[in-house]
Structures are given as structure tokens and as C-alpha cells.
Amino acid sequence: MRRTHATTLTLALIAGALTACGESRQEMLEREMEYAKAGRKDDKGVPIPEIPPDEMREALRPLLTQIYSNTERLPAVTEGDVEPMNGRNYVLQPGVLAVVTVKKGLTKADKARAIILGVAEADAWTFRKNARKEYALLVEKLKYSYGEETKTKVLDAYPELKLLSFFGSPEADKAIGELSGEAKSTAEAMRKEYTEGKQDIWKKWMGVKMYARRLVGQDEPFRSVLKKIAKDFGQEEVPPRPFKDSVDAPFKDWADAIEKDEKLLTMLTNYKELRDRVDFLGEAHTLWAIEGGPLVPERARGVAIDKKIGYGFFREDLGGGYNDLVFVFSKKLGGTELKRAFLHSFLFRQLLTDFQLLSTAGSDFAKRGLDGSIDIGTATVPDKYDPLYASCGGTAALETMLYSFNSEFPLLNGVPSKVKDSEAALKIAHKCIVDGAAGDIKIPAKNDEFDTEGPAPASRLAIFQMLARFENIKVNTAVLAGDQRTEEDDAIDEGEKLLKQLKAQADAKKE
């Protein structure tokens, strides 16, 4: 038997009980407590034998009652033939009637440690009046939004954080003072271990994806524990870094211009919703730093600079579809070329997670049958090529934006486009992708008489569709209505005038 947290069925039952028959959370707790007092029963109503009080649990009671938030009942403790994970020597059955099953054959010290950890983990599942959302629902959201691995990391982190917050409090001194024997020596050893190892515990917690941490950190049971750790140990989440503070000195004025121009900001980020733009300005999750400068974090030092675009990048997955990015720009760049690279990085950042772009291009990498049919299950751009599409597509988007909006946005003034139209930009980007993904992307044989689309048609279409966001198509309604003369009208009139002259001359010769 492996160490498990709540199973999907257990979570569903706990979450389902919250809304069943209109029952409130408080009423649910009271009902469950009545069950506990009356004796537990199985699905058929047959009483389940009560678990007798464990001797070591009772010896630890003064400490456990400080750790466990449910003052009505401590988790039951029993021994069993279990195979726990992570060396914690117990398996938890969470819930109102929580049971900590300790591995058989442990020494008294190891059993005491397992009980303390098990009760700390069980504390996450206790009822809390001030919780905005039931813990079981948070756990389910973790699983489906961030995956099983992240969910497990969060669940494993809670007992560690709980004990860190407890052992650093005055309550711990009082509780340990009431213990004796193996219970007391084990508790004292754990207090020393947790207070001296707080950096390692916090580092492990910070290893969980940021948005998963935020999901649980803003509600109970994590909120109170993290708040206490911040107060007692000074350990807290890295504060948000606003966009204006996320750029190196040479970019300050350009960043200010982008922040003040709503239309340009929207174009560079593709954040169509006001809330998304406000969130970005408040916390960009991106750094724009000059190579070798103080703004370059340790994790991004040594990033290779791509000479074609003028910068290199470091990417960290924060979960929930968010990335933490560090753009490191060549210290050799300046003036117009540095501005071009800066603008390009925005578009690179935008396209790196452009689902529509990448999904449209996916069929170029799909496996094909003998008849040329596509295996739709393999029609996906490999993750390793996401930066390639962001770089090649970003170049095409930048050049298109420059020739389309150069006169509209002051920031773009003085940065000339290197192409004359979007078709030229499209050709450059398409070739860039075909060359960069050579060997994996579909390239038809030169003598393929059935080929009518050319190399990587899906990628070409994906870039073509994406570029529409960066084209400035101005429609003159007066021209469409025929109320305003154009150069074309003048040319037509000149042609008609010339034809009339030629006809007149031909008629004169006949006469």
C-alpha cells in the first residue's frame, strides 16, 4: 500500500457533502461529529469498531492539540502494514474522522515523529469557518489546472509549513514542556530540525509553481500558516514587480511610452481585456535586462544571445499558462537596434504562448499514413519549437507593425521596417521556421507531383493569420462610395482621353 492523500472519490464525497440537500458547512461538521460520537458505520449501516486510543498519541496530546485545529477530536492513530512514501512512515485517511495509520515495527521515536507529521497533514482537511473555499475543492483544482505532480507537492508541503510555523511559536515551548520520555525528546529534536532547516523547507515550498502556490496561499489552511511564517521567520513570497520596475535603464522611457499608450500596449501584449493589461502592469513576470547588468538574475546569467534578434531569454514555467521570462540584451546594441530588439521581445513573449498560432501550425509535424492522411493525435508543434515560432513570427509581426503603424505610434518613429508589405514579412518568417525545424517539419519531395501546397503549409497559414493583428487596414468610405476622386480615377480618365484621340485620328484618315 502506498502513501496516499485523498483519493478522487474521497475528495468528491467531501466536496459533494458541502452542497447536499442545501446543508451548510457548519451543519455538515456537526452531523459528522455526531457520527463520531455515536460510532462510525459503513455503507450498510454496520458499526465500525472504534479505534482505541493510541498510547503514543496520548503521550503527544498536549502538542497535537496545538497543531490540530479541530478541538473536538484528534485524528485516530493505528498501526498497519503500509508502505508510505517520502520516509514519513504513515498513511493518512483525511477528513472529519481522520485516521493516521503508522507503519508497523517503528521505534518509539520514529512512531512519535510519524504521528506528529500525520496530524499536521490531517490539519489541512479540518473544517474552518473563515475558509472561502473547501480544501477538497482547492485540491481538485490543483490537480486539473496544474497536474498530479504539482498537487502532490502542495499536499506534501502543508505539514512541513505547519510544523515550521508551530515550532517557532511560544505555544511550542509550553506544549513540549508538558511532554515526557520519547514523546518529549522527539518533539525537541523536531523543533531543532525545523527551526534550523527553515531555509530548506521554504526553498522546497518555493519550488512549487508560483500560480499553484497563490491558488492555495490566498485561502485556508495555507493563508494563516504562511502569514505566521512571514511574521516569525521573515520568509514570504517575492513581492510583485511592476512592469516599470522590470526594465533596465536604457528601456525606461520606452516602457513608460508603452504603459501610457493603451492601444500600443494591447498590440504588444495581445491582452484584449483591461484586467489582463492591469495585471501585466502590476506584475509583468518578465525582466528586460542588459547583458552583464545588475538586473540579470543568477538563473539567467550565461544565457546565449541570439545575434539575429539581439537578445537571449530564460524561461520558467509558473503554472496556469504563465511564464516567468528574462530577456538578456546584447550590451553591444544601442539606439535604433536596441529599440528594435526591445519591441521584438514583446512580440516574442506574446507568441511564445499563442495557442492559435501553434495549434494551426501543428499539422506540419503530424505523422502521416501511406495515403497521406494525417494522424490528428500527432498534429502538434513540439515544445522545443515554441521559441522558434515566437522568434520567426515575432520578426514578421514587428516588421509588419513598423510599416503599418510607424506614423501612428511615436515610439516606432525612427525604426524603419525592413519589408514593404506583409507578404514579404510572411515569406521571411515562413523560411525561418522551415529552416529552423528542418528534419521534423513536413517538406514535400521536389518531384512530388501531388504536392500543391509547398513546404509547411500549416505554418504559413498560422503566420498569415497572426499577422492580421499587426496590419493597419484603413478603409476610406468616401472612396468606396465614389464620392472622392483618386489617382486611379485620374489614370482612367487619361486613358479614355487618349483612346478618344486615337479614334479621332483613325476616323480622320478614313475620310
Short mmCIF file of C-alpha atoms in Angstrom, two decimals:
data_model
loop_
_atom_site.label_atom_id
_atom_site.label_comp_id
_atom_site.label_asym_id
_atom_site.label_seq_id
_atom_site.Cartn_x
_atom_site.Cartn_y
_atom_site.Cartn_z
CA MET A 1 0.00 0.00 0.00
CA ARG A 2 1.39 3.38 -1.00
CA ARG A 3 1.13 6.56 0.97
CA THR A 4 -1.82 8.44 -0.42
CA HIS A 5 -3.59 11.68 0.15
CA ALA A 6 -7.31 11.94 -0.51
CA THR A 7 -8.47 9.80 -3.41
CA THR A 8 -10.65 11.28 -6.12
CA LEU A 9 -13.66 9.54 -4.59
CA THR A 10 -12.85 10.86 -1.12
CA LEU A 11 -12.49 14.39 -2.48
CA ALA A 12 -15.74 14.12 -4.38
CA LEU A 13 -17.57 12.91 -1.28
CA ILE A 14 -16.17 15.68 0.88
CA ALA A 15 -16.91 18.35 -1.73
CA GLY A 16 -20.33 16.89 -2.54
CA ALA A 17 -21.35 16.87 1.11
CA LEU A 18 -20.99 20.64 1.20
CA THR A 19 -23.96 21.29 -1.01
CA ALA A 20 -26.05 18.17 -0.48
CA CYS A 21 -29.66 18.99 0.38
CA GLY A 22 -28.73 22.61 0.98
CA GLU A 23 -26.67 21.66 4.03
CA SER A 24 -24.28 24.34 5.26
CA ARG A 25 -20.67 23.62 6.05
CA GLN A 26 -21.33 24.14 9.75
CA GLU A 27 -24.26 21.73 9.66
CA MET A 28 -22.14 19.18 7.82
CA LEU A 29 -19.46 19.41 10.50
CA GLU A 30 -21.99 19.00 13.31
CA ARG A 31 -23.53 15.98 11.59
CA GLU A 32 -20.14 14.34 11.12
CA MET A 33 -19.27 14.97 14.75
CA GLU A 34 -22.50 13.29 15.81
CA TYR A 35 -21.47 10.29 13.73
CA ALA A 36 -18.14 10.28 15.53
CA LYS A 37 -19.80 10.38 18.94
CA ALA A 38 -22.35 7.69 18.04
CA GLY A 39 -19.79 5.40 16.45
CA ARG A 40 -18.79 5.09 12.81
CA LYS A 41 -20.77 2.95 10.39
CA ASP A 42 -20.00 1.53 6.97
CA ASP A 43 -22.12 1.97 3.83
CA LYS A 44 -24.56 -0.70 5.03
CA GLY A 45 -25.02 0.89 8.43
CA VAL A 46 -22.94 -1.71 10.25
CA PRO A 47 -20.98 -0.13 13.13
CA ILE A 48 -17.24 0.06 12.56
CA PRO A 49 -15.24 -0.86 15.64
CA GLU A 50 -13.82 2.20 17.37
CA ILE A 51 -10.06 2.60 17.16
CA PRO A 52 -8.78 2.53 20.74
CA PRO A 53 -6.66 5.48 21.86
CA ASP A 54 -3.02 5.02 20.84
CA GLU A 55 -0.55 5.22 23.72
CA MET A 56 1.93 7.42 21.85
CA ARG A 57 -0.80 9.71 20.54
CA GLU A 58 -1.97 10.25 24.12
CA ALA A 59 1.59 10.95 25.23
CA LEU A 60 1.81 13.61 22.50
CA ARG A 61 -1.68 15.05 23.13
CA PRO A 62 -0.53 18.43 24.62
CA LEU A 63 1.47 19.05 21.44
CA LEU A 64 -1.01 17.58 18.95
CA THR A 65 -3.90 19.70 20.25
CA GLN A 66 -1.82 22.80 19.42
CA ILE A 67 -1.14 21.54 15.88
CA TYR A 68 -4.62 20.23 15.06
CA SER A 69 -7.30 22.88 14.54
CA ASN A 70 -10.28 20.65 15.38
CA THR A 71 -10.57 20.88 19.16
CA GLU A 72 -13.37 18.28 19.28
CA ARG A 73 -11.36 15.27 18.19
CA LEU A 74 -7.77 14.37 17.37
CA PRO A 75 -7.20 12.02 14.42
CA ALA A 76 -7.24 8.37 15.40
CA VAL A 77 -3.90 6.57 15.24
CA THR A 78 -3.46 2.90 14.37
CA GLU A 79 -0.67 0.66 13.11
CA GLY A 80 -0.76 -1.29 9.85
CA ASP A 81 1.20 -2.99 7.08
CA VAL A 82 1.59 0.14 4.97
CA GLU A 83 4.29 1.25 2.55
CA PRO A 84 4.48 5.03 2.99
CA MET A 85 6.30 7.36 0.63
CA ASN A 86 8.80 10.15 1.38
CA GLY A 87 10.00 8.42 4.54
CA ARG A 88 7.13 9.74 6.65
CA ASN A 89 6.13 6.28 7.91
CA TYR A 90 2.38 6.84 7.83
CA VAL A 91 -0.66 6.86 5.56
CA LEU A 92 -3.41 9.43 6.10
CA GLN A 93 -7.13 8.98 5.68
CA PRO A 94 -8.19 12.66 5.75
CA GLY A 95 -11.49 14.18 6.76
CA VAL A 96 -13.53 14.86 9.88
CA LEU A 97 -12.89 11.28 11.04
CA ALA A 98 -9.21 11.36 10.08
CA VAL A 99 -7.06 8.28 10.72
CA VAL A 100 -3.26 8.18 10.71
CA THR A 101 -2.06 4.64 10.00
CA VAL A 102 1.52 4.26 11.18
CA LYS A 103 3.83 1.64 9.74
CA LYS A 104 4.25 -1.38 11.99
CA GLY A 105 7.55 -2.06 13.72
CA LEU A 106 8.75 1.53 14.19
CA THR A 107 10.78 2.62 17.17
CA LYS A 108 9.01 4.84 19.66
CA ALA A 109 10.88 7.89 18.37
CA ASP A 110 10.01 7.16 14.72
CA LYS A 111 6.39 6.47 15.64
CA ALA A 112 6.16 9.75 17.54
CA ARG A 113 7.58 11.61 14.52
CA ALA A 114 5.14 9.88 12.16
CA ILE A 115 2.17 10.77 14.36
CA ILE A 116 3.21 14.43 14.60
CA LEU A 117 3.62 14.68 10.81
CA GLY A 118 0.39 12.78 10.16
CA VAL A 119 -1.64 15.01 12.46
CA ALA A 120 -0.05 18.11 10.87
CA GLU A 121 -1.09 16.86 7.44
CA ALA A 122 -4.58 15.95 8.67
CA ASP A 123 -4.93 19.53 9.94
CA ALA A 124 -5.19 20.75 6.33
CA TRP A 125 -8.51 18.93 5.96
CA THR A 126 -10.21 20.18 9.13
CA PHE A 127 -13.25 22.45 8.93
CA ARG A 128 -12.51 26.19 9.08
CA LYS A 129 -15.22 28.83 9.32
CA ASN A 130 -13.03 31.50 7.70
CA ALA A 131 -12.15 29.45 4.60
CA ARG A 132 -13.57 30.89 1.39
CA LYS A 133 -13.47 27.55 -0.41
CA GLU A 134 -13.36 23.99 0.89
CA TYR A 135 -9.86 22.49 0.85
CA ALA A 136 -11.07 19.47 -1.14
CA LEU A 137 -12.17 21.81 -3.96
CA LEU A 138 -8.81 23.58 -3.95
CA VAL A 139 -7.06 20.22 -4.22
CA GLU A 140 -9.23 19.18 -7.16
CA LYS A 141 -8.49 22.47 -8.93
CA LEU A 142 -4.77 21.93 -8.35
CA LYS A 143 -5.00 18.53 -9.98
CA TYR A 144 -6.87 19.65 -13.09
CA SER A 145 -5.16 23.02 -13.55
CA TYR A 146 -1.57 22.13 -12.70
CA GLY A 147 -1.32 18.34 -12.81
CA GLU A 148 -0.84 15.50 -10.37
CA GLU A 149 2.80 16.31 -9.63
CA THR A 150 2.09 19.87 -8.52
CA LYS A 151 -0.92 18.75 -6.49
CA THR A 152 1.25 16.23 -4.64
CA LYS A 153 3.93 18.85 -3.96
CA VAL A 154 1.37 21.19 -2.42
CA LEU A 155 -0.14 18.46 -0.25
CA ASP A 156 3.32 17.36 0.90
CA ALA A 157 4.29 20.95 1.71
CA TYR A 158 1.48 21.69 4.14
CA PRO A 159 2.62 19.54 7.12
CA GLU A 160 6.16 20.91 6.72
CA LEU A 161 4.95 24.51 6.73
CA LYS A 162 2.52 23.85 9.55
CA LEU A 163 5.23 22.40 11.78
CA LEU A 164 7.65 25.19 10.84
CA SER A 165 5.09 27.77 11.95
CA PHE A 166 4.27 25.81 15.13
CA PHE A 167 7.81 25.08 16.33
CA GLY A 168 8.70 28.75 16.02
CA SER A 169 5.88 29.82 18.33
CA PRO A 170 5.64 30.22 22.15
CA GLU A 171 2.90 27.56 22.11
CA ALA A 172 5.54 25.01 21.14
CA ASP A 173 7.61 25.72 24.27
CA LYS A 174 4.59 25.27 26.50
CA ALA A 175 3.40 22.10 24.75
CA ILE A 176 6.82 20.44 24.75
CA GLY A 177 7.19 21.31 28.41
CA GLU A 178 4.16 19.13 29.17
CA LEU A 179 5.63 16.08 27.42
CA SER A 180 7.93 13.41 28.78
CA GLY A 181 10.02 10.44 27.67
CA GLU A 182 10.31 9.60 23.95
CA ALA A 183 7.48 12.00 23.15
CA LYS A 184 9.39 14.94 24.59
CA SER A 185 12.81 14.04 23.15
CA THR A 186 11.30 13.51 19.68
CA ALA A 187 9.43 16.83 19.81
CA GLU A 188 12.56 18.68 20.90
CA ALA A 189 14.58 17.07 18.10
CA MET A 190 11.93 18.05 15.55
CA ARG A 191 11.80 21.64 16.84
CA LYS A 192 15.57 21.94 16.36
CA GLU A 193 15.33 20.32 12.92
CA TYR A 194 12.56 22.63 11.70
CA THR A 195 13.86 25.91 13.09
CA GLU A 196 17.40 25.28 11.82
CA GLY A 197 16.20 23.92 8.48
CA LYS A 198 13.67 26.66 7.75
CA GLN A 199 15.56 27.78 4.63
CA ASP A 200 15.40 24.30 3.09
CA ILE A 201 11.70 23.98 3.92
CA TRP A 202 10.98 27.37 2.38
CA LYS A 203 13.09 26.60 -0.69
CA LYS A 204 11.10 23.42 -1.23
CA TRP A 205 7.86 25.40 -0.99
CA MET A 206 9.15 27.98 -3.45
CA GLY A 207 9.86 25.09 -5.83
CA VAL A 208 6.12 24.69 -6.31
CA LYS A 209 4.84 26.58 -9.36
CA MET A 210 4.02 30.16 -8.42
CA TYR A 211 0.40 30.18 -9.50
CA ALA A 212 -0.29 26.93 -7.69
CA ARG A 213 1.18 28.49 -4.53
CA ARG A 214 -1.03 31.51 -4.99
CA LEU A 215 -4.11 29.40 -5.51
CA VAL A 216 -3.81 27.79 -2.08
CA GLY A 217 -1.90 30.60 -0.36
CA GLN A 218 -4.81 33.01 -0.59
CA ASP A 219 -7.16 30.73 1.35
CA GLU A 220 -7.16 28.48 4.39
CA PRO A 221 -5.44 26.41 5.59
CA PHE A 222 -2.30 27.85 3.95
CA ARG A 223 -3.10 31.54 4.41
CA SER A 224 -2.79 31.59 8.22
CA VAL A 225 0.27 29.35 8.23
CA LEU A 226 2.14 31.41 5.62
CA LYS A 227 1.22 34.63 7.41
CA LYS A 228 2.67 33.29 10.66
CA ILE A 229 5.86 32.11 8.96
CA ALA A 230 6.29 35.58 7.43
CA LYS A 231 5.88 37.17 10.86
CA ASP A 232 8.11 34.78 12.83
CA PHE A 233 10.81 33.94 10.29
CA GLY A 234 10.61 36.72 7.72
CA GLN A 235 10.01 34.19 4.97
CA GLU A 236 7.44 35.35 2.45
CA GLU A 237 6.58 35.30 -1.22
CA VAL A 238 8.60 37.54 -3.52
CA PRO A 239 6.57 40.74 -3.85
CA PRO A 240 5.14 41.55 -7.29
CA ARG A 241 7.46 43.51 -9.57
CA PRO A 242 5.57 46.13 -11.63
CA PHE A 243 6.31 46.50 -15.33
CA LYS A 244 8.00 49.87 -14.85
CA ASP A 245 10.48 48.27 -12.41
CA SER A 246 11.10 45.26 -14.65
CA VAL A 247 13.16 47.08 -17.29
CA ASP A 248 16.80 48.11 -17.29
CA ALA A 249 17.82 51.76 -17.52
CA PRO A 250 18.02 52.06 -21.35
CA PHE A 251 14.41 50.86 -21.66
CA LYS A 252 12.79 53.12 -19.03
CA ASP A 253 11.48 55.81 -21.40
CA TRP A 254 10.25 53.24 -23.93
CA ALA A 255 8.48 51.27 -21.22
CA ASP A 256 6.84 54.47 -19.99
CA ALA A 257 5.59 55.23 -23.52
CA ILE A 258 4.13 51.73 -23.84
CA GLU A 259 2.39 51.95 -20.46
CA LYS A 260 0.76 55.28 -21.36
CA ASP A 261 -0.48 54.14 -24.80
CA GLU A 262 -3.35 51.67 -24.30
CA LYS A 263 -3.54 50.72 -27.98
CA LEU A 264 0.18 50.05 -28.30
CA LEU A 265 0.22 48.10 -25.03
CA THR A 266 -2.63 45.93 -26.28
CA MET A 267 -0.90 45.29 -29.59
CA LEU A 268 2.41 44.32 -27.97
CA THR A 269 0.89 42.03 -25.34
CA ASN A 270 -2.32 40.85 -27.06
CA TYR A 271 -4.10 41.44 -23.73
CA LYS A 272 -7.50 42.46 -25.04
CA GLU A 273 -9.12 42.55 -21.60
CA LEU A 274 -8.46 45.58 -19.40
CA ARG A 275 -7.96 43.36 -16.37
CA ASP A 276 -5.16 41.45 -18.11
CA ARG A 277 -3.38 44.69 -19.01
CA VAL A 278 -3.70 45.98 -15.46
CA ASP A 279 -2.31 42.69 -14.12
CA PHE A 280 0.64 42.93 -16.51
CA LEU A 281 1.46 46.49 -15.48
CA GLY A 282 1.26 45.44 -11.83
CA GLU A 283 3.34 42.29 -12.24
CA ALA A 284 4.96 41.62 -15.59
CA HIS A 285 6.59 38.24 -14.77
CA THR A 286 9.26 39.41 -17.20
CA LEU A 287 12.61 41.18 -16.93
CA TRP A 288 14.29 43.19 -19.69
CA ALA A 289 17.97 43.40 -18.76
CA ILE A 290 21.22 44.40 -20.40
CA GLU A 291 23.85 41.67 -20.60
CA GLY A 292 26.12 41.72 -17.53
CA GLY A 293 23.94 44.24 -15.72
CA PRO A 294 22.68 44.04 -12.11
CA LEU A 295 19.10 43.35 -13.19
CA VAL A 296 20.07 39.97 -14.67
CA PRO A 297 19.15 37.34 -12.03
CA GLU A 298 21.51 34.50 -11.20
CA ARG A 299 19.37 31.94 -13.03
CA ALA A 300 19.69 33.87 -16.30
CA ARG A 301 23.41 34.54 -16.22
CA GLY A 302 25.14 32.84 -19.10
CA VAL A 303 22.12 32.99 -21.40
CA ALA A 304 23.25 32.81 -25.04
CA ILE A 305 22.49 35.90 -27.12
CA ASP A 306 20.79 35.27 -30.48
CA LYS A 307 22.53 37.72 -32.81
CA LYS A 308 19.60 37.75 -35.24
CA ILE A 309 17.21 39.24 -32.70
CA GLY A 310 19.69 40.86 -30.33
CA TYR A 311 18.85 39.02 -27.11
CA GLY A 312 18.66 35.68 -25.35
CA PHE A 313 16.00 34.50 -22.92
CA PHE A 314 15.44 32.38 -19.83
CA ARG A 315 12.03 30.80 -19.31
CA GLU A 316 10.45 29.33 -16.17
CA ASP A 317 7.00 27.72 -16.12
CA LEU A 318 4.89 29.26 -13.33
CA GLY A 319 1.87 27.06 -13.99
CA GLY A 320 -1.58 28.08 -15.10
CA GLY A 321 -0.28 29.04 -18.56
CA TYR A 322 2.08 31.71 -17.17
CA ASN A 323 5.78 32.03 -17.80
CA ASP A 324 8.47 33.91 -15.94
CA LEU A 325 10.80 35.33 -18.59
CA VAL A 326 14.14 37.09 -18.51
CA PHE A 327 15.27 38.80 -21.71
CA VAL A 328 19.01 39.49 -21.75
CA PHE A 329 20.01 42.01 -24.44
CA SER A 330 23.43 42.26 -26.03
CA LYS A 331 25.48 45.02 -24.43
CA LYS A 332 26.77 45.86 -27.91
CA LEU A 333 23.36 47.14 -29.03
CA GLY A 334 22.26 50.74 -28.82
CA GLY A 335 19.94 53.29 -30.39
CA THR A 336 17.56 52.03 -33.05
CA GLU A 337 18.82 48.45 -32.97
CA LEU A 338 18.29 48.19 -29.21
CA LYS A 339 14.78 49.60 -29.57
CA ARG A 340 14.05 47.11 -32.36
CA ALA A 341 15.23 44.24 -30.13
CA PHE A 342 13.16 45.57 -27.22
CA LEU A 343 9.98 45.69 -29.32
CA HIS A 344 10.74 42.27 -30.77
CA SER A 345 10.96 40.78 -27.27
CA PHE A 346 7.38 41.85 -26.55
CA LEU A 347 6.15 40.03 -29.63
CA PHE A 348 8.34 37.03 -28.83
CA ARG A 349 6.77 36.96 -25.35
CA GLN A 350 3.28 37.18 -26.85
CA LEU A 351 3.77 34.45 -29.45
CA LEU A 352 5.56 32.04 -27.11
CA THR A 353 2.16 31.04 -25.74
CA ASP A 354 -0.01 31.85 -28.75
CA PHE A 355 -2.24 28.77 -28.75
CA GLN A 356 -3.93 29.61 -32.05
CA LEU A 357 -0.61 30.07 -33.85
CA LEU A 358 0.87 26.83 -32.53
CA SER A 359 -2.28 24.73 -32.95
CA THR A 360 -2.76 25.90 -36.55
CA ALA A 361 0.84 25.02 -37.39
CA GLY A 362 0.60 21.61 -35.70
CA SER A 363 -0.33 19.54 -38.76
CA ASP A 364 3.07 20.29 -40.31
CA PHE A 365 4.57 17.94 -37.71
CA ALA A 366 1.88 15.24 -37.81
CA LYS A 367 2.60 11.64 -38.70
CA ARG A 368 1.01 10.57 -41.98
CA GLY A 369 -0.37 7.35 -43.32
CA LEU A 370 0.59 5.73 -46.62
CA ASP A 371 -2.29 7.58 -48.29
CA GLY A 372 -1.08 10.90 -46.89
CA SER A 373 -3.79 11.13 -44.24
CA ILE A 374 -2.86 12.99 -41.05
CA ASP A 375 -2.83 11.37 -37.61
CA ILE A 376 -4.62 14.18 -35.79
CA GLY A 377 -3.30 12.97 -32.44
CA THR A 378 0.24 13.91 -33.52
CA ALA A 379 -0.67 17.27 -35.10
CA THR A 380 1.19 19.31 -32.50
CA VAL A 381 4.17 21.64 -32.66
CA PRO A 382 6.84 20.03 -30.43
CA ASP A 383 7.53 22.13 -27.33
CA LYS A 384 11.14 22.62 -28.35
CA TYR A 385 9.98 24.66 -31.35
CA ASP A 386 7.82 27.13 -29.41
CA PRO A 387 10.73 29.63 -29.22
CA LEU A 388 11.37 29.18 -32.96
CA TYR A 389 7.81 30.19 -33.83
CA ALA A 390 7.99 33.05 -31.34
CA SER A 391 11.24 34.31 -32.84
CA CYS A 392 10.38 33.90 -36.53
CA GLY A 393 6.80 35.06 -36.06
CA GLY A 394 7.95 37.93 -33.86
CA THR A 395 10.21 39.22 -36.63
CA ALA A 396 7.38 39.16 -39.17
CA ALA A 397 4.99 40.80 -36.69
CA LEU A 398 7.49 43.55 -35.86
CA GLU A 399 8.23 44.42 -39.48
CA THR A 400 4.50 44.44 -40.29
CA MET A 401 3.75 46.65 -37.30
CA LEU A 402 6.55 49.05 -38.19
CA TYR A 403 5.36 49.75 -41.73
CA SER A 404 1.70 49.77 -40.72
CA PHE A 405 1.84 51.96 -37.61
CA ASN A 406 5.11 53.89 -37.83
CA SER A 407 3.30 57.21 -38.16
CA GLU A 408 0.66 56.38 -35.53
CA PHE A 409 2.83 55.47 -32.54
CA PRO A 410 5.64 57.91 -31.64
CA LEU A 411 7.65 55.08 -30.08
CA LEU A 412 8.02 53.48 -33.52
CA ASN A 413 9.34 56.63 -35.16
CA GLY A 414 12.87 56.21 -36.43
CA VAL A 415 12.69 52.40 -36.53
CA PRO A 416 12.24 51.64 -40.23
CA SER A 417 10.64 48.45 -41.46
CA LYS A 418 12.87 46.13 -43.45
CA VAL A 419 10.00 44.93 -45.65
CA LYS A 420 7.49 46.66 -47.93
CA ASP A 421 4.40 44.60 -47.18
CA SER A 422 3.07 41.73 -45.06
CA GLU A 423 3.62 39.23 -47.89
CA ALA A 424 7.37 39.85 -47.72
CA ALA A 425 7.30 39.53 -43.91
CA LEU A 426 5.36 36.28 -44.26
CA LYS A 427 7.92 34.80 -46.67
CA ILE A 428 10.80 35.64 -44.32
CA ALA A 429 9.06 34.12 -41.28
CA HIS A 430 8.00 31.00 -43.19
CA LYS A 431 11.53 30.34 -44.43
CA CYS A 432 12.86 30.96 -40.90
CA ILE A 433 10.56 28.26 -39.50
CA VAL A 434 11.22 25.77 -42.30
CA ASP A 435 14.98 26.16 -41.85
CA GLY A 436 14.81 26.08 -38.04
CA ALA A 437 12.66 22.93 -37.85
CA ALA A 438 14.39 21.08 -40.67
CA GLY A 439 14.18 17.34 -40.21
CA ASP A 440 10.93 17.45 -38.24
CA ILE A 441 8.66 19.72 -40.27
CA LYS A 442 6.98 18.36 -43.40
CA ILE A 443 8.81 19.25 -46.60
CA PRO A 444 7.46 17.57 -49.76
CA ALA A 445 9.90 15.98 -52.17
CA LYS A 446 10.84 18.16 -55.13
CA ASN A 447 9.47 15.57 -57.56
CA ASP A 448 6.18 15.13 -55.65
CA GLU A 449 3.62 15.64 -58.44
CA PHE A 450 0.75 15.57 -55.95
CA ASP A 451 2.10 18.42 -53.85
CA THR A 452 0.11 21.60 -54.40
CA GLU A 453 0.80 23.47 -51.14
CA GLY A 454 4.57 23.61 -50.84
CA PRO A 455 6.59 23.17 -47.64
CA ALA A 456 4.92 23.58 -44.21
CA PRO A 457 1.58 25.00 -45.42
CA ALA A 458 0.02 24.97 -41.94
CA SER A 459 2.83 27.11 -40.52
CA ARG A 460 2.46 29.54 -43.39
CA LEU A 461 -1.26 29.83 -42.68
CA ALA A 462 -0.61 30.24 -38.95
CA ILE A 463 1.80 33.14 -39.52
CA PHE A 464 -0.55 34.69 -42.09
CA GLN A 465 -3.46 34.67 -39.64
CA MET A 466 -1.33 36.01 -36.81
CA LEU A 467 -0.03 38.95 -38.85
CA ALA A 468 -3.56 40.31 -39.20
CA ARG A 469 -3.19 41.68 -35.65
CA PHE A 470 -0.34 43.90 -36.78
CA GLU A 471 -1.71 45.29 -40.05
CA ASN A 472 -3.30 48.72 -40.22
CA ILE A 473 -6.08 48.39 -42.76
CA LYS A 474 -7.65 51.81 -43.21
CA VAL A 475 -10.83 51.95 -45.24
CA ASN A 476 -11.82 55.24 -46.87
CA THR A 477 -15.60 55.11 -47.05
CA ALA A 478 -15.74 58.15 -49.32
CA VAL A 479 -13.70 56.28 -51.91
CA LEU A 480 -15.93 53.23 -51.62
CA ALA A 481 -19.00 55.40 -52.13
CA GLY A 482 -17.48 57.02 -55.21
CA ASP A 483 -17.65 60.49 -53.68
CA GLN A 484 -13.92 61.19 -53.75
CA ARG A 485 -11.56 61.13 -56.71
CA THR A 486 -8.43 59.01 -56.53
CA GLU A 487 -5.26 58.65 -58.58
CA GLU A 488 -6.86 55.63 -60.19
CA ASP A 489 -9.79 57.76 -61.36
CA ASP A 490 -7.33 60.23 -62.94
CA ALA A 491 -5.48 57.41 -64.69
CA ILE A 492 -8.74 56.00 -66.08
CA ASP A 493 -9.76 59.42 -67.38
CA GLU A 494 -6.36 59.89 -69.04
CA GLY A 495 -6.69 56.50 -70.72
CA GLU A 496 -10.15 57.27 -72.01
CA LYS A 497 -8.94 60.65 -73.30
CA LEU A 498 -6.08 59.00 -75.18
CA LEU A 499 -8.40 56.37 -76.69
CA LYS A 500 -10.72 59.11 -77.93
CA GLN A 501 -7.80 60.94 -79.56
CA LEU A 502 -6.59 57.77 -81.28
CA LYS A 503 -10.11 57.00 -82.51
CA ALA A 504 -10.49 60.53 -83.84
CA GLN A 505 -7.19 60.26 -85.72
CA ALA A 506 -8.20 56.90 -87.22
CA ASP A 507 -11.55 58.30 -88.36
CA ALA A 508 -9.80 61.29 -89.97
CA LYS A 509 -7.53 59.02 -92.04
CA LYS A 510 -10.50 57.06 -93.36
CA GLU A 511 -12.08 60.22 -94.61
#
